[in-house]
Amino acid sequence: DIQMTQSPSSLSASIGDRITITCRASQDIRGDLGWYQQKPGKAPKRLIYGTSRLHSGVPLRFSGSGSGTEFTLTISSLQPEDFATYYCLQHYSSPQTFGRGTKVEIK
Amino acid sequence: QVELHQSGPGLVKPSQTLSLTCAISGENVSINSAAWSWIRQSPSRGLEWLGRTYYRSKWYTDYAESVKSRININPDTSKNQFSLQLTSVTPEDSAVYFCARSPVAGDFDFWGQGTLVTVSS
């Protein structure tokens, strides 16, 4: 199985900050990387798939980049509703595998 | 808009079978451009894909190696839903279970609400 290593595991930031989360794959996954947002007690919500394609309705402050084995999620200006846990997912090969998550907290 | 609604018990005794159902609205379970998966989440294992079913002229299933000997995922075309059965459960199977749709991209775009399943006597 492809291992996904996400960093940092948590971060503290303020409203309006720009933040970046990184995900590394144990092998080349081309561009088949997605990002999800999860709030307590809720299912994960798709933000991005295929490295940089925004899911319908996702605000433009979210963006993704990368290729091969290294990928990033950037939130350009953190909003109150963005405080949550974020997960990466490789969808290059089965079984699809997730990172362990990055918890974004209010500073 | 696709919606997935899960149902099933939240408490299962050790050695028994965990059974959950995912009802689909807004799409047909037999569509040949999507797959239907079960995923679980626990503090120890994180988010873990368990398996999927999909229709491509006939029905197929794929399962994670970790549960392959104990799992069944079945479509029910008459009710437009699919189900999960996990046999011989232990406390390590306690988790929040989600159903989800995979589009052509292969990730998961729509999710059920989640069901907390506790394995305990």
Short mmCIF file of C-alpha atoms in Angstrom, two decimals:
data_model
loop_
_atom_site.label_atom_id
_atom_site.label_comp_id
_atom_site.label_asym_id
_atom_site.label_seq_id
_atom_site.Cartn_x
_atom_site.Cartn_y
_atom_site.Cartn_z
CA ASP A 1 0.00 0.00 0.00
CA ILE A 2 1.09 3.60 -0.62
CA GLN A 3 1.93 5.42 2.62
CA MET A 4 0.93 9.06 2.98
CA THR A 5 2.90 11.24 5.41
CA GLN A 6 1.28 14.51 6.35
CA SER A 7 2.90 17.46 8.14
CA PRO A 8 2.55 19.19 10.44
CA SER A 9 0.20 17.12 12.60
CA SER A 10 -1.17 20.34 14.04
CA LEU A 11 -0.75 24.07 13.68
CA SER A 12 -2.04 27.24 15.32
CA ALA A 13 -2.92 30.20 13.15
CA SER A 14 -4.88 33.43 13.19
CA ILE A 15 -7.75 34.65 11.06
CA GLY A 16 -6.34 35.99 7.80
CA ASP A 17 -3.15 33.91 7.94
CA ARG A 18 -1.86 31.96 4.98
CA ILE A 19 -1.17 28.34 5.87
CA THR A 20 0.34 25.40 4.04
CA ILE A 21 0.00 21.69 4.76
CA THR A 22 2.27 19.12 3.12
CA CYS A 23 1.66 15.53 2.13
CA ARG A 24 4.33 13.10 0.92
CA ALA A 25 3.62 9.80 -0.81
CA SER A 26 5.83 6.73 -0.45
CA GLN A 27 5.89 6.39 -4.24
CA ASP A 28 5.01 8.41 -7.32
CA ILE A 29 1.24 8.97 -7.45
CA ARG A 30 1.33 11.23 -10.50
CA GLY A 31 -1.26 13.94 -9.67
CA ASP A 32 -3.82 11.72 -7.98
CA LEU A 33 -3.94 13.51 -4.66
CA GLY A 34 -6.95 14.92 -2.85
CA TRP A 35 -7.60 17.00 0.25
CA TYR A 36 -10.48 16.76 2.73
CA GLN A 37 -11.74 18.90 5.58
CA GLN A 38 -13.33 17.31 8.62
CA LYS A 39 -15.06 18.96 11.55
CA PRO A 40 -15.87 17.11 14.80
CA GLY A 41 -18.71 14.63 14.47
CA LYS A 42 -18.98 15.10 10.72
CA ALA A 43 -17.90 13.20 7.64
CA PRO A 44 -14.87 14.44 5.70
CA LYS A 45 -15.70 16.91 2.95
CA ARG A 46 -13.89 16.87 -0.37
CA LEU A 47 -12.01 20.09 -1.06
CA ILE A 48 -9.61 19.18 -3.85
CA TYR A 49 -8.94 16.22 -6.14
CA GLY A 50 -6.36 15.58 -8.82
CA THR A 51 -3.85 17.81 -6.94
CA SER A 52 -5.47 21.13 -7.76
CA ARG A 53 -9.08 20.71 -8.91
CA LEU A 54 -11.54 22.36 -6.56
CA HIS A 55 -14.69 20.47 -5.65
CA SER A 56 -17.87 22.34 -6.53
CA GLY A 57 -18.63 25.13 -4.07
CA VAL A 58 -15.21 25.15 -2.39
CA PRO A 59 -13.94 28.72 -1.82
CA LEU A 60 -11.08 29.96 -3.98
CA ARG A 61 -8.89 30.60 -0.92
CA PHE A 62 -8.20 26.85 -1.00
CA SER A 63 -5.62 25.67 -3.50
CA GLY A 64 -3.51 22.60 -4.09
CA SER A 65 -0.24 21.98 -5.86
CA GLY A 66 2.47 19.39 -6.31
CA SER A 67 3.36 16.33 -8.35
CA GLY A 68 5.01 12.96 -8.01
CA THR A 69 5.44 12.42 -4.28
CA GLU A 70 5.10 15.87 -2.70
CA PHE A 71 1.91 17.92 -2.49
CA THR A 72 0.63 20.95 -0.63
CA LEU A 73 -2.69 22.42 0.42
CA THR A 74 -2.71 26.18 0.89
CA ILE A 75 -5.38 28.32 2.50
CA SER A 76 -4.61 31.86 1.42
CA SER A 77 -6.52 33.72 4.14
CA LEU A 78 -7.80 31.63 7.03
CA GLN A 79 -11.47 32.14 7.91
CA PRO A 80 -13.27 31.15 11.13
CA GLU A 81 -15.01 28.24 9.39
CA ASP A 82 -11.64 26.80 8.26
CA PHE A 83 -10.61 25.62 11.72
CA ALA A 84 -10.82 21.86 11.28
CA THR A 85 -8.70 18.80 10.55
CA TYR A 86 -7.40 18.30 7.02
CA TYR A 87 -6.51 14.98 5.40
CA CYS A 88 -4.77 14.09 2.18
CA LEU A 89 -5.76 11.06 0.12
CA GLN A 90 -3.93 9.32 -2.69
CA HIS A 91 -6.36 8.09 -5.33
CA TYR A 92 -3.71 6.78 -7.71
CA SER A 93 -4.06 3.14 -6.81
CA SER A 94 -6.22 0.82 -4.74
CA PRO A 95 -6.33 0.74 -1.80
CA GLN A 96 -6.73 4.49 -1.58
CA THR A 97 -4.86 5.69 1.51
CA PHE A 98 -5.15 8.74 3.72
CA GLY A 99 -2.68 10.83 5.65
CA ARG A 100 -3.03 11.02 9.43
CA GLY A 101 -4.38 14.55 9.38
CA THR A 102 -3.42 18.12 10.27
CA LYS A 103 -5.46 19.87 12.95
CA VAL A 104 -5.72 23.61 12.34
CA GLU A 105 -6.44 25.49 15.56
CA ILE A 106 -7.03 29.11 16.46
CA LYS A 107 -3.98 30.93 17.83
CA GLN B 1 -26.85 16.15 -5.88
CA VAL B 2 -25.95 12.73 -4.53
CA GLU B 3 -26.89 11.98 -0.94
CA LEU B 4 -25.93 8.94 1.11
CA HIS B 5 -27.79 7.96 4.26
CA GLN B 6 -26.47 5.27 6.57
CA SER B 7 -28.39 3.04 8.94
CA GLY B 8 -27.53 0.21 11.28
CA PRO B 9 -26.81 -0.60 14.93
CA GLY B 10 -24.25 1.27 16.94
CA LEU B 11 -23.42 -1.60 19.28
CA VAL B 12 -22.23 -5.05 18.25
CA LYS B 13 -21.07 -7.88 20.50
CA PRO B 14 -17.62 -9.41 20.02
CA SER B 15 -17.54 -12.32 17.53
CA GLN B 16 -20.81 -11.17 15.96
CA THR B 17 -21.44 -9.49 12.58
CA LEU B 18 -21.46 -5.75 12.00
CA SER B 19 -24.10 -4.80 9.40
CA LEU B 20 -24.64 -1.33 7.94
CA THR B 21 -26.64 -0.05 4.98
CA CYS B 22 -26.09 3.01 2.82
CA ALA B 23 -29.13 4.34 0.94
CA ILE B 24 -28.38 6.37 -2.16
CA SER B 25 -30.45 9.25 -3.52
CA GLY B 26 -29.68 11.31 -6.58
CA GLU B 27 -27.91 8.51 -8.44
CA ASN B 28 -28.37 4.88 -9.37
CA VAL B 29 -26.18 2.34 -7.59
CA SER B 30 -25.74 0.56 -10.93
CA ILE B 31 -24.21 3.57 -12.70
CA ASN B 32 -21.10 2.43 -14.58
CA SER B 33 -19.02 5.54 -13.79
CA ALA B 34 -18.90 5.33 -9.99
CA ALA B 35 -17.97 2.96 -7.18
CA TRP B 36 -19.45 2.65 -3.72
CA SER B 37 -17.12 2.29 -0.75
CA TRP B 38 -17.04 1.76 2.98
CA ILE B 39 -14.42 3.61 5.02
CA ARG B 40 -13.85 3.61 8.77
CA GLN B 41 -12.12 5.99 11.14
CA SER B 42 -10.60 5.27 14.51
CA PRO B 43 -7.94 7.00 16.63
CA SER B 44 -5.58 4.05 16.21
CA ARG B 45 -5.97 3.41 12.47
CA GLY B 46 -7.03 6.81 11.13
CA LEU B 47 -9.14 6.80 7.98
CA GLU B 48 -9.09 3.33 6.44
CA TRP B 49 -10.73 2.28 3.20
CA LEU B 50 -12.38 -1.14 3.66
CA GLY B 51 -13.79 -2.03 0.27
CA ARG B 52 -16.08 -1.14 -2.61
CA THR B 53 -18.60 -2.44 -5.08
CA TYR B 54 -19.17 -1.19 -8.60
CA TYR B 55 -20.98 -2.10 -11.80
CA ARG B 56 -19.20 -2.40 -15.14
CA SER B 57 -21.51 -4.67 -17.15
CA LYS B 58 -21.43 -6.92 -14.09
CA TRP B 59 -20.84 -6.38 -10.37
CA TYR B 60 -17.35 -6.27 -8.91
CA THR B 61 -16.00 -5.96 -5.37
CA ASP B 62 -12.56 -5.05 -3.99
CA TYR B 63 -11.58 -5.39 -0.36
CA ALA B 64 -8.72 -4.19 1.82
CA GLU B 65 -6.28 -6.94 2.75
CA SER B 66 -6.71 -6.15 6.43
CA VAL B 67 -10.38 -7.27 6.42
CA LYS B 68 -10.58 -9.39 3.26
CA SER B 69 -11.43 -12.63 5.06
CA ARG B 70 -14.27 -11.03 7.06
CA ILE B 71 -15.99 -8.51 4.79
CA ASN B 72 -18.82 -8.47 2.30
CA ILE B 73 -20.14 -5.45 0.42
CA ASN B 74 -23.30 -6.01 -1.57
CA PRO B 75 -25.42 -3.80 -3.81
CA ASP B 76 -29.21 -3.87 -3.59
CA THR B 77 -30.54 -2.53 -6.85
CA SER B 78 -34.19 -2.85 -5.81
CA LYS B 79 -33.64 -0.39 -2.95
CA ASN B 80 -30.80 1.61 -4.54
CA GLN B 81 -28.45 0.98 -1.67
CA PHE B 82 -25.41 -1.04 -0.69
CA SER B 83 -24.44 -2.76 2.49
CA LEU B 84 -21.46 -3.71 4.63
CA GLN B 85 -21.11 -6.89 6.62
CA LEU B 86 -18.05 -7.45 8.78
CA THR B 87 -17.94 -10.78 10.57
CA SER B 88 -16.19 -11.94 13.74
CA VAL B 89 -15.75 -8.43 15.07
CA THR B 90 -13.44 -7.55 17.96
CA PRO B 91 -13.07 -4.32 19.95
CA GLU B 92 -10.42 -3.27 17.38
CA ASP B 93 -13.27 -2.93 14.86
CA SER B 94 -14.85 -0.16 16.94
CA ALA B 95 -14.84 2.94 14.75
CA VAL B 96 -16.94 5.45 12.90
CA TYR B 97 -18.00 3.85 9.63
CA PHE B 98 -18.71 5.91 6.52
CA CYS B 99 -20.10 5.04 3.13
CA ALA B 100 -18.85 7.10 0.18
CA ARG B 101 -19.06 7.44 -3.58
CA SER B 102 -16.03 7.30 -5.85
CA PRO B 103 -16.38 9.19 -9.13
CA VAL B 104 -14.21 8.51 -12.16
CA ALA B 105 -11.31 10.35 -10.47
CA GLY B 106 -11.14 7.55 -7.91
CA ASP B 107 -11.33 9.64 -4.75
CA PHE B 108 -14.45 10.11 -2.57
CA ASP B 109 -16.76 12.98 -3.42
CA PHE B 110 -19.91 12.28 -1.42
CA TRP B 111 -20.07 10.72 2.04
CA GLY B 112 -22.69 9.34 4.38
CA GLN B 113 -23.16 10.92 7.78
CA GLY B 114 -21.14 8.28 9.62
CA THR B 115 -22.15 5.61 12.15
CA LEU B 116 -20.28 5.11 15.40
CA VAL B 117 -20.03 1.36 15.95
CA THR B 118 -18.82 0.06 19.30
CA VAL B 119 -17.86 -3.58 19.71
CA SER B 120 -18.52 -4.52 23.30
CA SER B 121 -20.28 -7.18 25.32
#
